[in-house]
mmCIF file of C-alpha atoms in Angstrom:
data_model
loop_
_atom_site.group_PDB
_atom_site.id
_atom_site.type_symbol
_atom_site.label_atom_id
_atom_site.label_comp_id
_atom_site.label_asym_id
_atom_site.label_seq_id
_atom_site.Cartn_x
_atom_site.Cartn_y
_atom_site.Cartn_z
ATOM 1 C CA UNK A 1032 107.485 120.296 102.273
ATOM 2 C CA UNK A 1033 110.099 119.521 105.058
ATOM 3 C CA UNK A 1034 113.150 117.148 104.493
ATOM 4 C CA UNK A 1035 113.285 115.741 107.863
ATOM 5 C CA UNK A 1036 117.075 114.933 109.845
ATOM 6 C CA UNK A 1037 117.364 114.390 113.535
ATOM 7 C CA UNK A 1038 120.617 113.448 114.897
ATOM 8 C CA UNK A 1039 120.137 111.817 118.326
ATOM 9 C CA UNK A 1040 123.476 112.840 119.892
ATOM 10 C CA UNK A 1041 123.005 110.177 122.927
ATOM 11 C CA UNK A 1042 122.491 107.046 120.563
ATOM 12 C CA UNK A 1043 124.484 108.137 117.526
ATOM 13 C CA UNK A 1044 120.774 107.485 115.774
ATOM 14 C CA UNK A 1045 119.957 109.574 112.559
ATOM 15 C CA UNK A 1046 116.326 109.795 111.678
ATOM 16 C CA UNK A 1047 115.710 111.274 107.744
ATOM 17 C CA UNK A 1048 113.474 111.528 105.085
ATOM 18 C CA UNK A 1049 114.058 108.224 102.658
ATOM 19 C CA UNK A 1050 115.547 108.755 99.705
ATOM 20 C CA UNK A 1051 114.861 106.648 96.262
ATOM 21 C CA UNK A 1052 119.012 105.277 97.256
ATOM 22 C CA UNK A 1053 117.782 103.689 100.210
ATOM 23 C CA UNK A 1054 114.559 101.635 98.539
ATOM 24 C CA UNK A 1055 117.255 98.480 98.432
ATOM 25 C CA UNK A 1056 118.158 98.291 102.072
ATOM 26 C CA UNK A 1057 114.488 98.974 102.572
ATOM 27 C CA UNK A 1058 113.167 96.139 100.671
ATOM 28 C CA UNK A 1059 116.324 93.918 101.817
ATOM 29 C CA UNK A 1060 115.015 95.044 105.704
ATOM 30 C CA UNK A 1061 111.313 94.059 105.009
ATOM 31 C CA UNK A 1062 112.130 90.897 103.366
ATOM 32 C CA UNK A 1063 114.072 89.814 106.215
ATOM 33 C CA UNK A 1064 111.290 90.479 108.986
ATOM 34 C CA UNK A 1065 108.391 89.275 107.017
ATOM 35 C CA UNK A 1066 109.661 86.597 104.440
ATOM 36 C CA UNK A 1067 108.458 87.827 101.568
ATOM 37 C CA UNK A 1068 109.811 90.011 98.765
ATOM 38 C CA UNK A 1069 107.983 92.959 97.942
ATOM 39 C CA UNK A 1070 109.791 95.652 95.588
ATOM 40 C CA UNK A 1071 106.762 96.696 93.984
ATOM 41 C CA UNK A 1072 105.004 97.708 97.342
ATOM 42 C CA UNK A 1073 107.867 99.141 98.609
ATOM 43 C CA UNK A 1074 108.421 101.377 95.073
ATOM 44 C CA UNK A 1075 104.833 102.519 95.209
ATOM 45 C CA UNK A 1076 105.195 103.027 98.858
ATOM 46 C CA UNK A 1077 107.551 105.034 98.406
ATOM 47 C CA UNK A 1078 106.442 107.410 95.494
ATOM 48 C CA UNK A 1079 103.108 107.854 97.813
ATOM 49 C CA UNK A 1080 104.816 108.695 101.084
ATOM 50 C CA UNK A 1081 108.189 109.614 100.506
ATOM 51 C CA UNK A 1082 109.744 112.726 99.085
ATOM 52 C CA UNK A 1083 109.274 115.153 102.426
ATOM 53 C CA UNK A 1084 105.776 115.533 101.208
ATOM 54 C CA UNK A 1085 102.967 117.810 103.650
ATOM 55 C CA UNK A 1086 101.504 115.077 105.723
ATOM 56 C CA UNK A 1087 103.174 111.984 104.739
ATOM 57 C CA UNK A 1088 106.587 110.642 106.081
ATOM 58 C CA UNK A 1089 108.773 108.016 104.757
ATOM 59 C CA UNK A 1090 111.880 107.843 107.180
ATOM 60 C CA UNK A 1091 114.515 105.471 107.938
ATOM 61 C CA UNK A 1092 117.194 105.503 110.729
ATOM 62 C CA UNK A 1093 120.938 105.217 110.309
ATOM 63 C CA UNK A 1094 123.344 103.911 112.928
ATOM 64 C CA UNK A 1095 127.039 103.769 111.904
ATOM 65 C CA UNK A 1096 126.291 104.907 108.203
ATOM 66 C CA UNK A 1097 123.869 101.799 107.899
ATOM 67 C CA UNK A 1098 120.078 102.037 107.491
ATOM 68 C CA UNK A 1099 118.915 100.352 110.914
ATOM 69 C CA UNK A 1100 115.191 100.642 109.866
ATOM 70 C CA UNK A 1101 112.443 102.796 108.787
ATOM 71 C CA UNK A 1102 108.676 103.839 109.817
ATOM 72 C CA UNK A 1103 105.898 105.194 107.371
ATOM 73 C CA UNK A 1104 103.083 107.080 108.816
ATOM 74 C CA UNK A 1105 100.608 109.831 107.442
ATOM 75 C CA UNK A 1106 98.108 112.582 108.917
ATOM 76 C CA UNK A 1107 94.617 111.054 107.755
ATOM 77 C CA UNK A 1108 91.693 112.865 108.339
ATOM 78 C CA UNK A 1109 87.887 111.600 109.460
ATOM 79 C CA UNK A 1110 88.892 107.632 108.722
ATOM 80 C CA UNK A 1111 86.425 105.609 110.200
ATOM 81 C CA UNK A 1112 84.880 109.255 111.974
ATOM 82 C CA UNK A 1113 88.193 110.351 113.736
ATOM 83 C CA UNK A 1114 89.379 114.169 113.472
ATOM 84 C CA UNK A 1115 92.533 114.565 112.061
ATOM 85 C CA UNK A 1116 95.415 112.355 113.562
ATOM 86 C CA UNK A 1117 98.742 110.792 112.854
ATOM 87 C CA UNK A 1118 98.856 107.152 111.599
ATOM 88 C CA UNK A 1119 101.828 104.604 111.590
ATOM 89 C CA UNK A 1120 101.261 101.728 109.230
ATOM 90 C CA UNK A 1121 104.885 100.346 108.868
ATOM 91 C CA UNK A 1122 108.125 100.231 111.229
ATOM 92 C CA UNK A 1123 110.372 97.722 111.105
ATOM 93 C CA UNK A 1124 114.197 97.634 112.611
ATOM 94 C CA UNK A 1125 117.034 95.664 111.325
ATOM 95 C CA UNK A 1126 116.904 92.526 113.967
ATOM 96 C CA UNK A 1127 120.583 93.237 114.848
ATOM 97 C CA UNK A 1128 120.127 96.734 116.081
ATOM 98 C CA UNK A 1129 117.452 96.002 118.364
ATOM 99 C CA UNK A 1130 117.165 97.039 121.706
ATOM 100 C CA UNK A 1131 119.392 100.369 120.858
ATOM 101 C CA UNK A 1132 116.657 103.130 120.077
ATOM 102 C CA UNK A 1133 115.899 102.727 116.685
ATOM 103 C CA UNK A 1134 112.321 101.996 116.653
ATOM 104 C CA UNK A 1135 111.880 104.711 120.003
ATOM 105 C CA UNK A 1136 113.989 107.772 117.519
ATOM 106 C CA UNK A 1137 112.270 107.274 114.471
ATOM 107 C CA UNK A 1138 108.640 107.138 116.780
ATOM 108 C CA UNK A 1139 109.834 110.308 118.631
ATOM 109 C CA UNK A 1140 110.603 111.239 115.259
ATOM 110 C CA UNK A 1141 107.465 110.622 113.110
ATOM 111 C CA UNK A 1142 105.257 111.947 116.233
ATOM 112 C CA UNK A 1143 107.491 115.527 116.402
ATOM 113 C CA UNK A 1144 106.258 115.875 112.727
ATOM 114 C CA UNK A 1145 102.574 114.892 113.517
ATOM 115 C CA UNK A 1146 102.734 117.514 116.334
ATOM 116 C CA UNK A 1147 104.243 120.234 114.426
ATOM 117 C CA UNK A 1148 101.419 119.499 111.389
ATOM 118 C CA UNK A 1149 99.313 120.364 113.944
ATOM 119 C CA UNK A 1150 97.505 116.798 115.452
ATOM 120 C CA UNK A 1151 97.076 115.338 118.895
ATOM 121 C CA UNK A 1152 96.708 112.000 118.116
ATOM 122 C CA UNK A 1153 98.638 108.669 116.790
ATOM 123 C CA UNK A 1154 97.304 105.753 115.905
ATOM 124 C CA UNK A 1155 98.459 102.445 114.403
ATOM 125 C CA UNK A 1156 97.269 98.842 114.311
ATOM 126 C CA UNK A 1157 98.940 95.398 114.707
ATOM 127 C CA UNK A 1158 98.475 91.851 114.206
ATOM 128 C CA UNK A 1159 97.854 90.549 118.056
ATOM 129 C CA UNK A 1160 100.134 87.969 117.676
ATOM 130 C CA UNK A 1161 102.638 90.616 117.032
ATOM 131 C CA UNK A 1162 103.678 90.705 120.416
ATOM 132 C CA UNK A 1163 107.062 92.334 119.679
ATOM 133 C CA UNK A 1164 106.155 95.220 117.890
ATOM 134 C CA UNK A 1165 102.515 95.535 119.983
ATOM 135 C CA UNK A 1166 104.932 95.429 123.156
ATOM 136 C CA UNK A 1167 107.110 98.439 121.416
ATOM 137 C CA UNK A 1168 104.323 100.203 120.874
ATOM 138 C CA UNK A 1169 102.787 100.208 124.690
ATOM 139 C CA UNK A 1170 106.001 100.893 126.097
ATOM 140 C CA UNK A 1171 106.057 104.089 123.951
ATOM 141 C CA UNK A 1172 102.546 104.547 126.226
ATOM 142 C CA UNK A 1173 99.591 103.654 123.911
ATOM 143 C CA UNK A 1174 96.804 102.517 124.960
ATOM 144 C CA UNK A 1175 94.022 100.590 123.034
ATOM 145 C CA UNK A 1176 91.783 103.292 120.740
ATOM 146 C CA UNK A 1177 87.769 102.883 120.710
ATOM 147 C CA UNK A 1178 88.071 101.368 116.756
ATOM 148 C CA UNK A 1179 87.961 97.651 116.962
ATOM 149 C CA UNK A 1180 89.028 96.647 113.503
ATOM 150 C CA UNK A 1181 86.441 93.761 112.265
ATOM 151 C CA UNK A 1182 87.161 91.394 108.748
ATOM 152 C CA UNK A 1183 85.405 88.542 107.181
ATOM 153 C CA UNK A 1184 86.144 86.607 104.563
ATOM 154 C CA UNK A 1185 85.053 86.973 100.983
ATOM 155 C CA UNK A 1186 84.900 83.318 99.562
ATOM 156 C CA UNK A 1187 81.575 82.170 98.216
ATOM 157 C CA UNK A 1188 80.680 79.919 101.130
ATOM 158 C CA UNK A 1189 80.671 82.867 103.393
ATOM 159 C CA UNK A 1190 78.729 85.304 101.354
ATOM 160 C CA UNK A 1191 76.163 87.058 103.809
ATOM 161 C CA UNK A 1192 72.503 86.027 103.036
ATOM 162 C CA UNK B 824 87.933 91.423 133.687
ATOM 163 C CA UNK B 825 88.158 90.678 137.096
ATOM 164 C CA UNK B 826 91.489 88.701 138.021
ATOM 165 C CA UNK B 827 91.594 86.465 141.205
ATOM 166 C CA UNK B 828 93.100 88.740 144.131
ATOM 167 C CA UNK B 829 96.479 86.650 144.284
ATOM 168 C CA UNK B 830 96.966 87.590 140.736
ATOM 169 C CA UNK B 831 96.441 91.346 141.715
ATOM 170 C CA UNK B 832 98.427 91.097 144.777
ATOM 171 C CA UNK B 833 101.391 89.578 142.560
ATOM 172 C CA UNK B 834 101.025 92.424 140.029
ATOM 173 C CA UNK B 835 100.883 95.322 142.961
ATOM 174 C CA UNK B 836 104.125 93.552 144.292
ATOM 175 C CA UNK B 837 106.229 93.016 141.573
ATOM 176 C CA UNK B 838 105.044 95.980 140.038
ATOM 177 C CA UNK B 839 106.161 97.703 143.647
ATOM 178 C CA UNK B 840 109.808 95.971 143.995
ATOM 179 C CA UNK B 841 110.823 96.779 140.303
ATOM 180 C CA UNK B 842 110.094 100.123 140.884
ATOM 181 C CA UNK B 843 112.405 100.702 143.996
ATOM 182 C CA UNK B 844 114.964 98.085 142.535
ATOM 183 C CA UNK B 845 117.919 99.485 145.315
ATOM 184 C CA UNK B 846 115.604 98.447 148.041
ATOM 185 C CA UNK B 847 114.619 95.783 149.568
ATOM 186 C CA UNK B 848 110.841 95.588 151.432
ATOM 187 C CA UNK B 849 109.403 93.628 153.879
ATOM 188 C CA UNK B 850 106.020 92.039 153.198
ATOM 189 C CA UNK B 851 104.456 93.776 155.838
ATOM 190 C CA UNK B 852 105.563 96.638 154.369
ATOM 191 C CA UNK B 853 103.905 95.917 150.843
ATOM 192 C CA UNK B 854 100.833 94.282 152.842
ATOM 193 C CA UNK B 855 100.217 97.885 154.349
ATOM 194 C CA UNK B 856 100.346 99.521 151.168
ATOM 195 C CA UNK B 857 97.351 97.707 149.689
ATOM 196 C CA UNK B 858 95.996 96.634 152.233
ATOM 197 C CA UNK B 859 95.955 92.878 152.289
ATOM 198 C CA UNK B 860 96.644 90.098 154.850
ATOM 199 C CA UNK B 861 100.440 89.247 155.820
ATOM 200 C CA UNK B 862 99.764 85.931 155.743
ATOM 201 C CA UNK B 863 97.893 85.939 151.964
ATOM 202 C CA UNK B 864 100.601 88.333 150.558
ATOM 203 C CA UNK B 865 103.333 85.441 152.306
ATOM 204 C CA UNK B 866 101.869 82.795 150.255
ATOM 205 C CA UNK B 867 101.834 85.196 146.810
ATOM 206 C CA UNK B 868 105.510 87.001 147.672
ATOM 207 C CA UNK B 869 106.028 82.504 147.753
ATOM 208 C CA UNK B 870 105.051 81.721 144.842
ATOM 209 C CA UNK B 871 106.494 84.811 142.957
ATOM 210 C CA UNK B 872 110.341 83.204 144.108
ATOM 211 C CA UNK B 873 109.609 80.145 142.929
ATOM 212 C CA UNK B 874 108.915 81.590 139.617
ATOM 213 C CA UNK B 875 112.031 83.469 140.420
ATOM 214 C CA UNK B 876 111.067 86.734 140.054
ATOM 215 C CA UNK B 877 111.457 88.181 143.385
ATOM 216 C CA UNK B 878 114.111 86.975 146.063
ATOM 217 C CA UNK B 879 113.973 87.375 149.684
ATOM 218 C CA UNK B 880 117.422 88.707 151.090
ATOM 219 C CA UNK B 881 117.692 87.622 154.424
ATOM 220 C CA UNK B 882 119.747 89.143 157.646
ATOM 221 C CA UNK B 883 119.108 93.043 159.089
ATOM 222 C CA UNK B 884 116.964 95.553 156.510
ATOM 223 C CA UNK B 885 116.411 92.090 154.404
ATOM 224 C CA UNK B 886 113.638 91.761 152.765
ATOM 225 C CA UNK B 887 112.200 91.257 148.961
ATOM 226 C CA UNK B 888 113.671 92.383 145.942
ATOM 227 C CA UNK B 889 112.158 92.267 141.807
ATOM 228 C CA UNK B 890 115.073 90.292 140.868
ATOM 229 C CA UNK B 891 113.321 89.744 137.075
ATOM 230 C CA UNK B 892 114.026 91.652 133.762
ATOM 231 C CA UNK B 893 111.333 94.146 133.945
ATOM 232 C CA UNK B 894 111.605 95.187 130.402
ATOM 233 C CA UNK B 895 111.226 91.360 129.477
ATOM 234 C CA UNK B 896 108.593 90.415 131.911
ATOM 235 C CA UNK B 897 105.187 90.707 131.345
ATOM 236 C CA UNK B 898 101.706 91.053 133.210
ATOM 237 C CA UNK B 899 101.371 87.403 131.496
ATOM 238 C CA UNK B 900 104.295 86.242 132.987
ATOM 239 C CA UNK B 901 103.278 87.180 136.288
ATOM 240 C CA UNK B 902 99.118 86.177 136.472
ATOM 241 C CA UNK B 903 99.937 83.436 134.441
ATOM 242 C CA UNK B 904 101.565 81.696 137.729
ATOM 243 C CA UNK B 905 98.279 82.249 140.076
ATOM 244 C CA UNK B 906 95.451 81.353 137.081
ATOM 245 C CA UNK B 907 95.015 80.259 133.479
ATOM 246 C CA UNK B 908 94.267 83.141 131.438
ATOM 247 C CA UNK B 909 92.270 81.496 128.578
ATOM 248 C CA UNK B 910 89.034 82.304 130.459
ATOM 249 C CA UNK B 911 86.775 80.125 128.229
ATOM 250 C CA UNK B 912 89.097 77.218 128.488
ATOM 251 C CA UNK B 913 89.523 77.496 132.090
ATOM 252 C CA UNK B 914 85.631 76.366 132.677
ATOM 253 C CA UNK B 915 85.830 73.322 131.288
ATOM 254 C CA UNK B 916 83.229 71.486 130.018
ATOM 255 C CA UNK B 917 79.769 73.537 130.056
ATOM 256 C CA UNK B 918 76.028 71.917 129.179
ATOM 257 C CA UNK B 919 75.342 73.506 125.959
ATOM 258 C CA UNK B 920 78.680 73.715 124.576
ATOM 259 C CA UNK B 921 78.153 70.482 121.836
ATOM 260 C CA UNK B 922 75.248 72.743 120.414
ATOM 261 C CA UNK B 923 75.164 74.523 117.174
ATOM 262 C CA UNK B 924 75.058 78.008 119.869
ATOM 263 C CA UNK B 925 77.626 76.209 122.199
ATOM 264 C CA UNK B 926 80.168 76.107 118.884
ATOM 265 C CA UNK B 927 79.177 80.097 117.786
ATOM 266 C CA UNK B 928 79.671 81.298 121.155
ATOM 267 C CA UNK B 929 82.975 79.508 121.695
ATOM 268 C CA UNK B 930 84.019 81.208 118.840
ATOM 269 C CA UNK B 931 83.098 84.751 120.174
ATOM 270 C CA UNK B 932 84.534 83.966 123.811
ATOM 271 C CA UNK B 933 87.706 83.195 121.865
ATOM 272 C CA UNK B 934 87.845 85.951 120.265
ATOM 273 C CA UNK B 935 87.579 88.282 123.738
ATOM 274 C CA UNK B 936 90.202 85.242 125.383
ATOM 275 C CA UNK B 937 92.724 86.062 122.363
ATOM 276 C CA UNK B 938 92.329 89.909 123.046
ATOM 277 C CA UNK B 939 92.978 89.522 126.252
ATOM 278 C CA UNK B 940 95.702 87.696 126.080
ATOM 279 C CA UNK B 941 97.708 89.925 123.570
ATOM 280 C CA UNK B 942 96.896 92.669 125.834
ATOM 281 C CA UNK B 943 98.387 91.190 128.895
ATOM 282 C CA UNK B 944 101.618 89.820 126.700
ATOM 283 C CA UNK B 945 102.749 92.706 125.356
ATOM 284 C CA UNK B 946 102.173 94.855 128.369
ATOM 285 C CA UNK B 947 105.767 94.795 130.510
ATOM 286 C CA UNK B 948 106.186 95.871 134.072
ATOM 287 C CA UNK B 949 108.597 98.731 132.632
ATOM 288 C CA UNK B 950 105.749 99.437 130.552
ATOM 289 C CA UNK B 951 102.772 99.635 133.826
ATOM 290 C CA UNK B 952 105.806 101.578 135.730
ATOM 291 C CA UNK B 953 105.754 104.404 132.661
ATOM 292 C CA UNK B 954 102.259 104.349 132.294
ATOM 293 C CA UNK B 955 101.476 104.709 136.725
ATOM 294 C CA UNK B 956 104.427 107.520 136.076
ATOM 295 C CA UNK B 957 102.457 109.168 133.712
ATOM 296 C CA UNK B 958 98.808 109.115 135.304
ATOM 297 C CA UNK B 959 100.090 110.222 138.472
ATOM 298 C CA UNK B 960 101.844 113.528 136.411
ATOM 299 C CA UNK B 961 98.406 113.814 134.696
ATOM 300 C CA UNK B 962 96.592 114.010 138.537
ATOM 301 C CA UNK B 963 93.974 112.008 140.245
ATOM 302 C CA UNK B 964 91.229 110.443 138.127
ATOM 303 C CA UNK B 965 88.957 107.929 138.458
ATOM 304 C CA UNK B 966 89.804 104.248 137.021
ATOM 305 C CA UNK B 967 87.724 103.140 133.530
ATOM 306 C CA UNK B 968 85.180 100.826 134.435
#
């Protein structure tokens, strides 16, 4: 178990583990970007993936002693047949620091700790009309993986015969 | 997918003035580098300062500059401007489409269209730049098919 801390000296950026303290900003943050208000996710969230444990990495960024954003990702292994590789399922950035290296340090960031637990490979997923954050992602350089993520709906009327 | 050759030519060009962005190239320059006709690349390098997002500079060592945003602009943006990119759209009305088949396939062509789409929106010239950067580091290989 690694507390994580990475002072970009260019940017002023400071990528760390979350602590519980910072669950308000966090939740404040998420509720901007997506609209809705989600403290129980964000508390569970957090007891699963935060706390520096092996694996898992809850992190946020400060700029000028604010919390500019954070990024969750975890080393799964086998899902859907895939060795061993890192996974980010949640970044946001405050809107107002955008465009200043906050999402790119705390990517840099979460992949240095995928690399040092010993994995060649991130993956994430995004809606497609998620340009923004699909656009972040590319220019970080990745590329479309081989799983195409399929869904259906579950309501009676589309029950499979 | 196959894009129309002035869409390609556009890409190659833009993609080829952001990434000298001090300079300024004649077309026959950029014609000799891949290889197409002066007069078809004329009629593209055209069109792309219309859309203002290259501008000729005239007078001695004049030529064309990238004078977009290429962290902001995207292959969209650019193919967009030579051909629709909603490919089932684009063919208009086809016999068989009013069917019970013609409505289920729509539905699947969509779904490639949408993919498509996202994938050329949230890809920005900056972004091909980084990406050629890092193939050519990586070596020759041949292109996916």
């Amino acid at each position: 178990m690694t507390k994580i801390s990475e002072l970009n000296s260019e940017s002023g950026i400071l990528v760390r583990s979350a602590v519980a303290g910072d669950l308000p900003r966090i939740i404040d943050l998420d509720k901007q970007i997506s609209g809705l208000d989600k403290p129980d996710y964000w508390q569970e969230s957090f007891r699963r993936f935060g706390g520096a444990q092996d694996g898992r990495y809850f992190l946020v960024a400060e700029k000028d002693g604010q919390i500019a954003g954070f990024i969750v990702g975890e080393i799964r292994a086998w899902e859907f047949g895939s060795p061993p590789g890192g996974w980010v399922f949640s970044l946001t950035v405050d809107p107002d620091t955008r465009l200043g290296g906050v999402a790119t340090d705390m990517f840099n960031t979460i992949c240095n700790c995928f690399r040092k637990a010993g994995v060649d490979k991130v993956h994430t997923m995004t809606d497609r009309d998620n340009i923004t954050v699909m656009a972040f992602f590319r220019s970080q350089g990745m590329m479309a993986g081989r799983s195409i993520p399929l869904e259906m709906d579950l309501s009676d009327e589309e029950a499979p015969s | 997918m196959k894009l129309q050759r002035s869409s390609r030519l556009a890409l190659y060009s833009v993609l080829e003035l952001a990434a000298r962005p001090d300079e300024q190239l004649s077309a026959s320059e950029i014609a000799a580098k891949f290889d197409v006709s002066l007069n078809h690349l004329a009629k593209v390098l055209r069109d792309l300062g219309r859309a203002r997002m290259v501008e000729a500079v005239r007078g001695a060592g004049g030529g064309y500059r990238f004078c977009g945003n290429a962290r902001r602009t995207t292959l969209k943006d650019v193919v967009e401007i030579f051909e629709p990119i909603t490919l089932h759209d684009a063919q208009g009305y086809e016999p068989g489409d009013k069917t019970e088949f013609g409505a289920s396939l729509a539905v699947v062509l969509g779904e490639i269209d949408d993919i498509a789409l996202a994938t050329l929106d949230s890809i920005t010239l900056e972004t091909m730049l980084k990406l050629t950067d890092r193939m050519q580091r990586q070596g020759p290989s041949s292109p996916k098919k």
